[in-house]
GROMACS .gro file of C-alpha atoms in nm:
model
  455
    1ILE     CA    1   0.000   0.000   0.000
    2ASN     CA    2   0.276   0.240   0.093
    3ALA     CA    3   0.460   0.167  -0.234
    4CYS     CA    4   0.145   0.240  -0.436
    5VAL     CA    5   0.093   0.568  -0.253
    6ARG     CA    6   0.454   0.667  -0.319
    7GLU     CA    7   0.394   0.605  -0.690
    8GLY     CA    8   0.073   0.810  -0.677
    9ASP     CA    9  -0.150   0.508  -0.743
   10VAL     CA   10  -0.398   0.563  -0.463
   11ASN     CA   11  -0.675   0.363  -0.634
   12THR     CA   12  -0.465   0.045  -0.630
   13ALA     CA   13  -0.363   0.119  -0.271
   14ARG     CA   14  -0.731   0.145  -0.177
   15LYS     CA   15  -0.810  -0.186  -0.350
   16LEU     CA   16  -0.532  -0.363  -0.162
   17PHE     CA   17  -0.654  -0.202   0.160
   18ASP     CA   18  -1.014  -0.317   0.103
   19ASP     CA   19  -0.927  -0.668  -0.023
   20ASP     CA   20  -0.748  -0.777   0.293
   21PRO     CA   21  -0.904  -0.606   0.598
   22HIS     CA   22  -0.736  -0.850   0.839
   23SER     CA   23  -0.386  -0.733   0.745
   24ARG     CA   24  -0.459  -0.369   0.811
   25ASN     CA   25  -0.248  -0.192   1.069
   26ILE     CA   26  -0.199   0.168   1.169
   27VAL     CA   27   0.078   0.209   0.909
   28SER     CA   28  -0.149   0.107   0.621
   29TRP     CA   29  -0.430   0.331   0.751
   30ASN     CA   30  -0.192   0.628   0.773
   31SER     CA   31  -0.038   0.555   0.435
   32LEU     CA   32  -0.372   0.546   0.253
   33MET     CA   33  -0.491   0.859   0.430
   34ASN     CA   34  -0.169   1.034   0.329
   35GLY     CA   35  -0.237   0.931  -0.032
   36TYR     CA   36  -0.574   1.104  -0.024
   37VAL     CA   37  -0.422   1.415   0.132
   38LYS     CA   38  -0.158   1.432  -0.142
   39ARG     CA   39  -0.436   1.419  -0.402
   40ASN     CA   40  -0.624   1.691  -0.214
   41GLU     CA   41  -0.914   1.451  -0.155
   42ILE     CA   42  -0.955   1.569   0.201
   43SER     CA   43  -1.313   1.444   0.246
   44LYS     CA   44  -1.197   1.087   0.169
   45ALA     CA   45  -0.901   1.129   0.402
   46GLN     CA   46  -1.130   1.253   0.679
   47LYS     CA   47  -1.372   0.962   0.629
   48LEU     CA   48  -1.083   0.720   0.660
   49PHE     CA   49  -0.955   0.908   0.965
   50ASP     CA   50  -1.297   0.883   1.132
   51GLU     CA   51  -1.309   0.506   1.066
   52MET     CA   52  -0.967   0.434   1.215
   53PRO     CA   53  -0.986   0.200   1.516
   54LEU     CA   54  -0.663   0.347   1.652
   55ARG     CA   55  -0.483   0.672   1.574
   56ASP     CA   56  -0.126   0.775   1.648
   57VAL     CA   57   0.040   1.115   1.618
   58VAL     CA   58   0.113   1.048   1.248
   59SER     CA   59  -0.260   1.003   1.185
   60TRP     CA   60  -0.345   1.336   1.344
   61ASN     CA   61  -0.058   1.518   1.173
   62THR     CA   62  -0.167   1.380   0.835
   63MET     CA   63  -0.520   1.506   0.890
   64LEU     CA   64  -0.392   1.846   1.004
   65SER     CA   65  -0.176   1.862   0.690
   66GLY     CA   66  -0.487   1.805   0.480
   67PHE     CA   67  -0.674   2.088   0.648
   68ARG     CA   68  -0.369   2.310   0.601
   69ASP     CA   69  -0.356   2.229   0.229
   70ILE     CA   70  -0.720   2.330   0.177
   71ARG     CA   71  -0.662   2.640   0.392
   72SER     CA   72  -0.918   2.555   0.656
   73PRO     CA   73  -0.788   2.694   0.987
   74ASP     CA   74  -1.125   2.634   1.155
   75LYS     CA   75  -1.111   2.260   1.087
   76SER     CA   76  -0.745   2.253   1.187
   77HIS     CA   77  -0.828   2.423   1.515
   78ARG     CA   78  -1.113   2.182   1.594
   79CYS     CA   79  -0.898   1.884   1.500
   80PHE     CA   80  -0.618   2.002   1.728
   81LEU     CA   81  -0.855   2.059   2.021
   82THR     CA   82  -0.991   1.706   1.976
   83MET     CA   83  -0.637   1.571   1.960
   84MET     CA   84  -0.548   1.747   2.285
   85ARG     CA   85  -0.852   1.598   2.456
   86TYR     CA   86  -0.866   1.244   2.317
   87GLY     CA   87  -0.554   1.183   2.110
   88PRO     CA   88  -0.182   1.129   2.162
   89THR     CA   89   0.057   1.400   2.274
   90PRO     CA   90   0.135   1.635   1.983
   91ASP     CA   91   0.491   1.652   1.856
   92GLU     CA   92   0.708   1.915   1.687
   93LEU     CA   93   0.549   1.849   1.347
   94THR     CA   94   0.199   1.900   1.486
   95PHE     CA   95   0.281   2.252   1.596
   96SER     CA   96   0.478   2.333   1.280
   97ILE     CA   97   0.173   2.240   1.070
   98LEU     CA   98  -0.064   2.440   1.290
   99ILE     CA   99   0.154   2.752   1.286
  100GLY     CA  100   0.174   2.737   0.907
  101THR     CA  101  -0.204   2.701   0.887
  102PHE     CA  102  -0.287   2.977   1.134
  103LEU     CA  103  -0.031   3.230   1.011
  104SER     CA  104  -0.227   3.337   0.703
  105SER     CA  105  -0.561   3.361   0.884
  106GLN     CA  106  -0.730   3.533   1.177
  107HIS     CA  107  -0.622   3.236   1.388
  108LYS     CA  108  -0.267   3.375   1.396
  109ILE     CA  109  -0.349   3.541   1.728
  110LEU     CA  110  -0.357   3.188   1.874
  111ILE     CA  111   0.007   3.117   1.784
  112PRO     CA  112   0.151   3.250   2.115
  113GLN     CA  113  -0.090   3.010   2.291
  114LEU     CA  114   0.046   2.725   2.078
  115HIS     CA  115   0.395   2.828   2.186
  116ALA     CA  116   0.284   2.816   2.549
  117ILE     CA  117   0.155   2.460   2.497
  118VAL     CA  118   0.489   2.364   2.338
  119ILE     CA  119   0.667   2.489   2.650
  120ARG     CA  120   0.421   2.316   2.884
  121LEU     CA  121   0.465   1.984   2.703
  122GLY     CA  122   0.843   2.018   2.721
  123ILE     CA  123   0.882   1.991   2.343
  124SER     CA  124   1.227   2.096   2.226
  125LEU     CA  125   1.242   2.348   1.943
  126ASN     CA  126   1.385   2.176   1.638
  127ILE     CA  127   1.482   2.373   1.327
  128TYR     CA  128   1.138   2.348   1.164
  129LEU     CA  129   0.927   2.434   1.467
  130GLY     CA  130   1.168   2.705   1.581
  131SER     CA  131   1.179   2.869   1.239
  132ALA     CA  132   0.799   2.852   1.209
  133LEU     CA  133   0.758   3.021   1.547
  134MET     CA  134   1.011   3.289   1.455
  135ARG     CA  135   0.828   3.366   1.129
  136ALA     CA  136   0.502   3.385   1.319
  137TYR     CA  137   0.633   3.632   1.575
  138VAL     CA  138   0.780   3.849   1.299
  139ALA     CA  139   0.442   3.851   1.124
  140LEU     CA  140   0.266   3.932   1.452
  141GLY     CA  141   0.500   4.226   1.515
  142HIS     CA  142   0.655   4.081   1.832
  143SER     CA  143   0.993   4.248   1.801
  144GLU     CA  144   1.163   4.055   2.082
  145SER     CA  145   0.993   3.714   2.075
  146TYR     CA  146   1.148   3.597   1.747
  147ILE     CA  147   1.498   3.666   1.886
  148ARG     CA  148   1.417   3.477   2.206
  149VAL     CA  149   1.296   3.177   2.005
  150PHE     CA  150   1.615   3.185   1.796
  151ASP     CA  151   1.823   3.168   2.114
  152GLU     CA  152   1.618   2.869   2.235
  153ILE     CA  153   1.680   2.654   1.926
  154PRO     CA  154   1.956   2.415   2.042
  155VAL     CA  155   2.085   2.310   1.699
  156LYS     CA  156   2.058   2.564   1.419
  157ASP     CA  157   2.103   2.539   1.045
  158VAL     CA  158   2.065   2.817   0.789
  159ALA     CA  159   1.683   2.843   0.819
  160PRO     CA  160   1.661   3.011   1.165
  161TYR     CA  161   1.940   3.251   1.066
  162ASN     CA  162   1.745   3.350   0.756
  163VAL     CA  163   1.435   3.423   0.962
  164LEU     CA  164   1.645   3.620   1.212
  165ILE     CA  165   1.778   3.835   0.926
  166LEU     CA  166   1.424   3.881   0.795
  167GLY     CA  167   1.301   3.983   1.140
  168HIS     CA  168   1.572   4.245   1.184
  169ILE     CA  169   1.486   4.386   0.841
  170GLU     CA  170   1.112   4.394   0.914
  171PHE     CA  171   1.173   4.582   1.238
  172GLY     CA  172   1.403   4.834   1.071
  173SER     CA  173   1.739   4.715   1.198
  174ILE     CA  174   1.927   4.660   0.874
  175SER     CA  175   2.263   4.691   1.052
  176GLN     CA  176   2.173   4.397   1.278
  177ALA     CA  177   2.053   4.201   0.976
  178LYS     CA  178   2.387   4.263   0.805
  179LYS     CA  179   2.576   4.158   1.120
  180VAL     CA  180   2.387   3.826   1.138
  181PHE     CA  181   2.436   3.772   0.765
  182ASP     CA  182   2.813   3.826   0.791
  183GLU     CA  183   2.846   3.602   1.097
  184MET     CA  184   2.619   3.311   0.999
  185PRO     CA  185   2.819   2.989   0.950
  186VAL     CA  186   2.658   2.889   0.619
  187ARG     CA  187   2.452   3.082   0.364
  188ASN     CA  188   2.207   2.954   0.105
  189PRO     CA  189   2.033   3.136  -0.183
  190HIS     CA  190   1.754   3.249   0.049
  191SER     CA  191   2.011   3.415   0.275
  192TRP     CA  192   2.137   3.626  -0.013
  193SER     CA  193   1.787   3.707  -0.140
  194THR     CA  194   1.674   3.810   0.209
  195ILE     CA  195   1.961   4.054   0.267
  196ILE     CA  196   1.930   4.192  -0.088
  197ASN     CA  197   1.557   4.248  -0.038
  198GLY     CA  198   1.634   4.416   0.293
  199TYR     CA  199   1.873   4.662   0.135
  200MET     CA  200   1.631   4.738  -0.147
  201LYS     CA  201   1.344   4.784   0.096
  202ASN     CA  202   1.551   5.042   0.285
  203GLY     CA  203   1.658   5.224  -0.032
  204MET     CA  204   2.017   5.100   0.000
  205ILE     CA  205   2.055   5.009  -0.366
  206LYS     CA  206   2.434   5.042  -0.375
  207GLU     CA  207   2.470   4.794  -0.087
  208ALA     CA  208   2.224   4.553  -0.252
  209VAL     CA  209   2.426   4.558  -0.574
  210GLU     CA  210   2.748   4.501  -0.379
  211GLU     CA  211   2.602   4.194  -0.206
  212PHE     CA  212   2.469   4.062  -0.536
  213ASP     CA  213   2.813   4.102  -0.693
  214ARG     CA  214   2.965   3.900  -0.406
  215ILE     CA  215   2.763   3.589  -0.494
  216GLU     CA  216   3.001   3.340  -0.654
  217VAL     CA  217   2.734   3.117  -0.808
  218ARG     CA  218   2.407   3.293  -0.871
  219ASP     CA  219   2.082   3.102  -0.895
  220VAL     CA  220   1.719   3.181  -0.966
  221VAL     CA  221   1.643   3.282  -0.606
  222SER     CA  222   1.916   3.542  -0.561
  223THR     CA  223   1.878   3.677  -0.916
  224THR     CA  224   1.501   3.708  -0.883
  225ALA     CA  225   1.553   3.896  -0.556
  226MET     CA  226   1.765   4.151  -0.741
  227ILE     CA  227   1.511   4.184  -1.023
  228ARG     CA  228   1.231   4.230  -0.772
  229GLY     CA  229   1.433   4.483  -0.576
  230PHE     CA  230   1.486   4.706  -0.879
  231ALA     CA  231   1.123   4.664  -0.985
  232ASP     CA  232   0.998   4.761  -0.638
  233VAL     CA  233   1.192   5.090  -0.650
  234ARG     CA  234   1.067   5.148  -1.007
  235ARG     CA  235   1.408   5.108  -1.170
  236PHE     CA  236   1.253   4.889  -1.434
  237ALA     CA  237   1.524   4.915  -1.700
  238GLU     CA  238   1.782   4.779  -1.454
  239ALA     CA  239   1.547   4.498  -1.353
  240LEU     CA  240   1.509   4.398  -1.718
  241LYS     CA  241   1.885   4.420  -1.772
  242ILE     CA  242   1.944   4.168  -1.492
  243PHE     CA  243   1.681   3.937  -1.642
  244ARG     CA  244   1.860   3.945  -1.977
  245SER     CA  245   2.190   3.863  -1.803
  246MET     CA  246   2.016   3.583  -1.616
  247MET     CA  247   1.896   3.428  -1.942
  248ASN     CA  248   2.242   3.467  -2.100
  249ASP     CA  249   2.396   3.288  -1.799
  250GLY     CA  250   2.161   2.994  -1.848
  251ILE     CA  251   1.972   3.041  -1.520
  252ARG     CA  252   1.621   2.903  -1.567
  253PRO     CA  253   1.355   3.146  -1.441
  254ASN     CA  254   1.060   3.028  -1.236
  255ARG     CA  255   0.705   3.159  -1.234
  256PHE     CA  256   0.782   3.415  -0.966
  257THR     CA  257   1.073   3.546  -1.174
  258LEU     CA  258   0.852   3.578  -1.480
  259SER     CA  259   0.567   3.755  -1.300
  260THR     CA  260   0.821   3.999  -1.150
  261VAL     CA  261   0.979   4.065  -1.491
  262LEU     CA  262   0.637   4.114  -1.649
  263ASN     CA  263   0.557   4.373  -1.382
  264ALA     CA  264   0.881   4.550  -1.474
  265CYS     CA  265   0.785   4.540  -1.843
  266ALA     CA  266   0.450   4.694  -1.753
  267GLY     CA  267   0.617   4.967  -1.548
  268ASP     CA  268   0.864   5.040  -1.827
  269SER     CA  269   0.593   5.019  -2.098
  270SER     CA  270   0.823   4.773  -2.274
  271LEU     CA  271   0.586   4.575  -2.495
  272VAL     CA  272   0.865   4.417  -2.700
  273MET     CA  273   1.036   4.280  -2.388
  274GLY     CA  274   0.700   4.168  -2.250
  275ILE     CA  275   0.629   3.969  -2.566
  276GLN     CA  276   0.974   3.811  -2.538
  277VAL     CA  277   0.907   3.709  -2.177
  278HIS     CA  278   0.574   3.559  -2.285
  279GLY     CA  279   0.769   3.364  -2.547
  280VAL     CA  280   1.020   3.244  -2.286
  281MET     CA  281   0.733   3.097  -2.083
  282SER     CA  282   0.617   2.896  -2.383
  283LYS     CA  283   0.965   2.796  -2.497
  284LEU     CA  284   1.074   2.668  -2.156
  285GLY     CA  285   0.740   2.497  -2.094
  286ILE     CA  286   0.688   2.681  -1.768
  287PRO     CA  287   0.326   2.617  -1.668
  288ALA     CA  288   0.129   2.935  -1.620
  289ASP     CA  289  -0.072   2.999  -1.306
  290VAL     CA  290  -0.318   3.271  -1.214
  291VAL     CA  291  -0.035   3.499  -1.094
  292THR     CA  292   0.173   3.484  -1.413
  293GLU     CA  293  -0.135   3.503  -1.636
  294THR     CA  294  -0.258   3.808  -1.445
  295ALA     CA  295   0.087   3.964  -1.483
  296LEU     CA  296   0.061   3.903  -1.859
  297VAL     CA  297  -0.282   4.068  -1.873
  298ASP     CA  298  -0.154   4.363  -1.672
  299MET     CA  299   0.158   4.399  -1.888
  300TYR     CA  300  -0.031   4.392  -2.217
  301GLY     CA  301  -0.290   4.636  -2.080
  302LYS     CA  302  -0.033   4.886  -1.953
  303CYS     CA  303   0.155   4.860  -2.284
  304GLY     CA  304  -0.164   4.936  -2.479
  305ASP     CA  305  -0.213   4.593  -2.641
  306MET     CA  306  -0.565   4.513  -2.522
  307ASP     CA  307  -0.619   4.247  -2.791
  308SER     CA  308  -0.338   4.035  -2.644
  309ALA     CA  309  -0.454   4.114  -2.289
  310SER     CA  310  -0.804   3.995  -2.379
  311LYS     CA  311  -0.674   3.672  -2.538
  312VAL     CA  312  -0.475   3.583  -2.226
  313PHE     CA  313  -0.768   3.675  -2.000
  314GLU     CA  314  -1.019   3.468  -2.198
  315SER     CA  315  -0.784   3.166  -2.193
  316MET     CA  316  -0.746   3.171  -1.814
  317PRO     CA  317  -0.908   2.867  -1.648
  318ASP     CA  318  -0.911   3.050  -1.315
  319ARG     CA  319  -0.938   3.421  -1.247
  320ASN     CA  320  -0.892   3.609  -0.924
  321LEU     CA  321  -0.977   3.966  -0.829
  322ALA     CA  322  -0.640   4.091  -0.954
  323SER     CA  323  -0.711   3.937  -1.296
  324TRP     CA  324  -1.040   4.125  -1.326
  325ASN     CA  325  -0.882   4.447  -1.199
  326SER     CA  326  -0.604   4.423  -1.457
  327MET     CA  327  -0.857   4.382  -1.738
  328ILE     CA  328  -1.082   4.667  -1.620
  329GLY     CA  329  -0.782   4.892  -1.559
  330GLY     CA  330  -0.639   4.813  -1.902
  331TYR     CA  331  -0.956   4.912  -2.083
  332ALA     CA  332  -0.998   5.223  -1.867
  333ARG     CA  333  -0.638   5.328  -1.927
  334ASN     CA  334  -0.673   5.283  -2.303
  335GLY     CA  335  -0.996   5.480  -2.327
  336SER     CA  336  -1.232   5.185  -2.386
  337THR     CA  337  -1.480   5.304  -2.125
  338HIS     CA  338  -1.776   5.098  -2.243
  339ILE     CA  339  -1.578   4.772  -2.246
  340ALA     CA  340  -1.436   4.847  -1.899
  341PHE     CA  341  -1.793   4.870  -1.767
  342GLN     CA  342  -1.884   4.545  -1.946
  343VAL     CA  343  -1.595   4.362  -1.778
  344PHE     CA  344  -1.698   4.511  -1.442
  345ASP     CA  345  -2.050   4.372  -1.494
  346GLU     CA  346  -1.908   4.032  -1.593
  347MET     CA  347  -1.698   4.032  -1.277
  348SER     CA  348  -2.004   4.101  -1.063
  349LYS     CA  349  -2.198   3.821  -1.234
  350SER     CA  350  -1.907   3.582  -1.173
  351GLY     CA  351  -1.948   3.634  -0.799
  352THR     CA  352  -1.618   3.819  -0.754
  353SER     CA  353  -1.659   4.116  -0.520
  354PRO     CA  354  -1.482   4.441  -0.612
  355ASP     CA  355  -1.222   4.609  -0.393
  356GLU     CA  356  -1.068   4.956  -0.367
  357VAL     CA  357  -0.855   4.901  -0.679
  358THR     CA  358  -1.158   4.795  -0.882
  359PHE     CA  359  -1.329   5.124  -0.807
  360ILE     CA  360  -1.021   5.330  -0.891
  361ASN     CA  361  -1.027   5.157  -1.230
  362VAL     CA  362  -1.399   5.201  -1.304
  363LEU     CA  363  -1.398   5.562  -1.181
  364SER     CA  364  -1.097   5.627  -1.406
  365ALA     CA  365  -1.302   5.482  -1.691
  366CYS     CA  366  -1.576   5.731  -1.605
  367VAL     CA  367  -1.321   6.013  -1.616
  368HIS     CA  368  -1.199   5.910  -1.961
  369GLY     CA  369  -1.554   5.860  -2.088
  370GLY     CA  370  -1.703   6.168  -1.924
  371THR     CA  371  -1.985   5.962  -1.770
  372VAL     CA  372  -2.063   6.175  -1.464
  373LYS     CA  373  -2.390   6.009  -1.363
  374GLN     CA  374  -2.242   5.660  -1.381
  375GLY     CA  375  -1.940   5.778  -1.185
  376GLU     CA  376  -2.165   5.918  -0.911
  377GLU     CA  377  -2.361   5.592  -0.894
  378LEU     CA  378  -2.045   5.385  -0.870
  379PHE     CA  379  -1.892   5.615  -0.609
  380ASP     CA  380  -2.209   5.601  -0.395
  381SER     CA  381  -2.227   5.222  -0.428
  382MET     CA  382  -1.882   5.177  -0.278
  383LYS     CA  383  -2.006   5.225   0.076
  384SER     CA  384  -2.380   5.160   0.039
  385LYS     CA  385  -2.355   4.834  -0.158
  386TYR     CA  386  -2.004   4.699  -0.099
  387GLY     CA  387  -1.905   4.847   0.238
  388ILE     CA  388  -1.585   4.998   0.095
  389ARG     CA  389  -1.469   5.327   0.243
  390PRO     CA  390  -1.360   5.569  -0.033
  391GLU     CA  391  -0.996   5.674  -0.007
  392ILE     CA  392  -0.816   5.982  -0.139
  393GLU     CA  393  -0.765   5.816  -0.481
  394HIS     CA  394  -1.140   5.769  -0.528
  395PHE     CA  395  -1.214   6.129  -0.431
  396SER     CA  396  -0.941   6.243  -0.672
  397CYS     CA  397  -1.114   6.054  -0.954
  398MET     CA  398  -1.446   6.221  -0.871
  399VAL     CA  399  -1.290   6.568  -0.857
  400ASP     CA  400  -1.123   6.498  -1.191
  401LEU     CA  401  -1.453   6.370  -1.334
  402TYR     CA  402  -1.644   6.681  -1.224
  403GLY     CA  403  -1.362   6.911  -1.335
  404ARG     CA  404  -1.340   6.766  -1.685
  405ALA     CA  405  -1.718   6.783  -1.720
  406GLY     CA  406  -1.723   7.149  -1.616
  407GLU     CA  407  -1.919   7.080  -1.297
  408LEU     CA  408  -1.671   7.276  -1.087
  409GLU     CA  409  -1.914   7.364  -0.809
  410LYS     CA  410  -1.963   6.993  -0.738
  411ALA     CA  411  -1.586   6.944  -0.751
  412GLU     CA  412  -1.523   7.227  -0.503
  413GLU     CA  413  -1.798   7.103  -0.271
  414LEU     CA  414  -1.647   6.755  -0.273
  415VAL     CA  415  -1.304   6.896  -0.189
  416ARG     CA  416  -1.447   7.107   0.096
  417ASN     CA  417  -1.621   6.804   0.247
  418LEU     CA  418  -1.334   6.558   0.218
  419PRO     CA  419  -1.294   6.343   0.533
  420PHE     CA  420  -0.919   6.407   0.516
  421GLU     CA  421  -0.673   6.671   0.401
  422PRO     CA  422  -0.672   6.709   0.019
  423ASP     CA  423  -0.342   6.612  -0.140
  424VAL     CA  424  -0.167   6.759  -0.442
  425VAL     CA  425  -0.348   6.517  -0.676
  426VAL     CA  426  -0.691   6.639  -0.562
  427TRP     CA  427  -0.595   7.006  -0.590
  428GLY     CA  428  -0.427   6.936  -0.924
  429ALA     CA  429  -0.743   6.774  -1.061
  430LEU     CA  430  -0.948   7.077  -0.956
  431PHE     CA  431  -0.691   7.319  -1.100
  432PHE     CA  432  -0.679   7.129  -1.430
  433GLY     CA  433  -1.056   7.134  -1.461
  434ALA     CA  434  -1.086   7.502  -1.371
  435CYS     CA  435  -0.791   7.630  -1.571
  436GLY     CA  436  -0.699   7.375  -1.834
  437LEU     CA  437  -1.044   7.283  -1.961
  438HIS     CA  438  -1.286   7.547  -1.839
  439SER     CA  439  -1.259   7.916  -1.754
  440HIS     CA  440  -1.349   7.942  -1.386
  441PRO     CA  441  -1.132   8.202  -1.203
  442ASP     CA  442  -1.272   8.132  -0.854
  443SER     CA  443  -1.196   7.762  -0.878
  444VAL     CA  444  -0.851   7.840  -1.017
  445ARG     CA  445  -0.775   8.054  -0.710
  446THR     CA  446  -0.914   7.790  -0.472
  447ALA     CA  447  -0.706   7.515  -0.632
  448ALA     CA  448  -0.394   7.733  -0.653
  449ASP     CA  449  -0.424   7.821  -0.283
  450GLY     CA  450  -0.460   7.454  -0.199
  451LEU     CA  451  -0.156   7.360  -0.405
  452SER     CA  452   0.057   7.634  -0.248
  453LYS     CA  453  -0.038   7.514   0.101
  454ARG     CA  454   0.064   7.159   0.010
  455GLU     CA  455   0.402   7.287  -0.103
   0.00000   0.00000   0.00000
């Protein structure tokens, strides 16, 4: 049974399991359940788990892994509570799985309680559990706890050091991060990418380049970190230059590399390079996912090629909110107001709820199309229908919409009643409408005064 599961033949494993019920033992039960978990057939795994006459810690950990894989922290939590009451004593893997499950959900507030249980049970922090706890405390903003956990790990490899570097960076201590990086006994590609990202995040581009140049053998992780770093600080040409060097050096990009490079192409409006990257994906046989496909849609849209953006979008088997936003934003940016509204309607019918970015895109479409009434309806629906609080960007769109349509009194009234201080974009939109498109001296003075105060 175990051999069949290892080969991915769960159906044969199940037949062997059913044909000889007298030879079943806890190993065969666990093995078959693990096979279902690997195939993401969690309901079958749970049914088998419920039928088990005896469960050990492997059984519980396998079930917890299944709930983690389907991102169900509620089921994981209930399973763990049942384990604590009726099951065997949890081990290091149990808590590592739970921390990974809880970290990306509202259950992350329970992680310090899990740590307390680890201490109470006398479980030693191995590399995996210790690193998981450190990552959790960094994510929770506990600026001292992750260091304390690091000190409590008796035997350390590169993983805890990498998280320690990440923690120092997240809490603004780049000098401490550099000190740990220089003193760590062994480095791996993630060590280099973490310190490079830290420098880039803190605007220390020269230092990031120096570290990158120190790498004797570059790989996809460290090179992608450098590409992402330049892209994040909007130095797109340099990001694309590194990608070209990467390809010349024979380093195979992964999907994260490609989505990052496509974002740089979009930022640089480099359609030719974007098409080449799209070709690289096909040539290397790198399977697309929703992230890379969305990056393609966004790139084509920002480079003005909506036909190609539409082809990629229509071919996507799965779409997320970012995919819809990229399509709506592309049409809005390229002046296809009517089509942008059509895509927005399609998104609503698909059951995907809009977010703040969606409304920036559709309001921008209203600005380009001069559809004041539709803009007002969409703006009002943000809070009344979708519970989204308008931000400064949404108000800026409305001021721009009113200004371009010559409805400057509405624009001024909106600016006067803003729930926050108008920024230079809001005042600029009013000034452009009053001065650039329509002759309205009073509004010009109001906007000019606002701009001078912002300066």
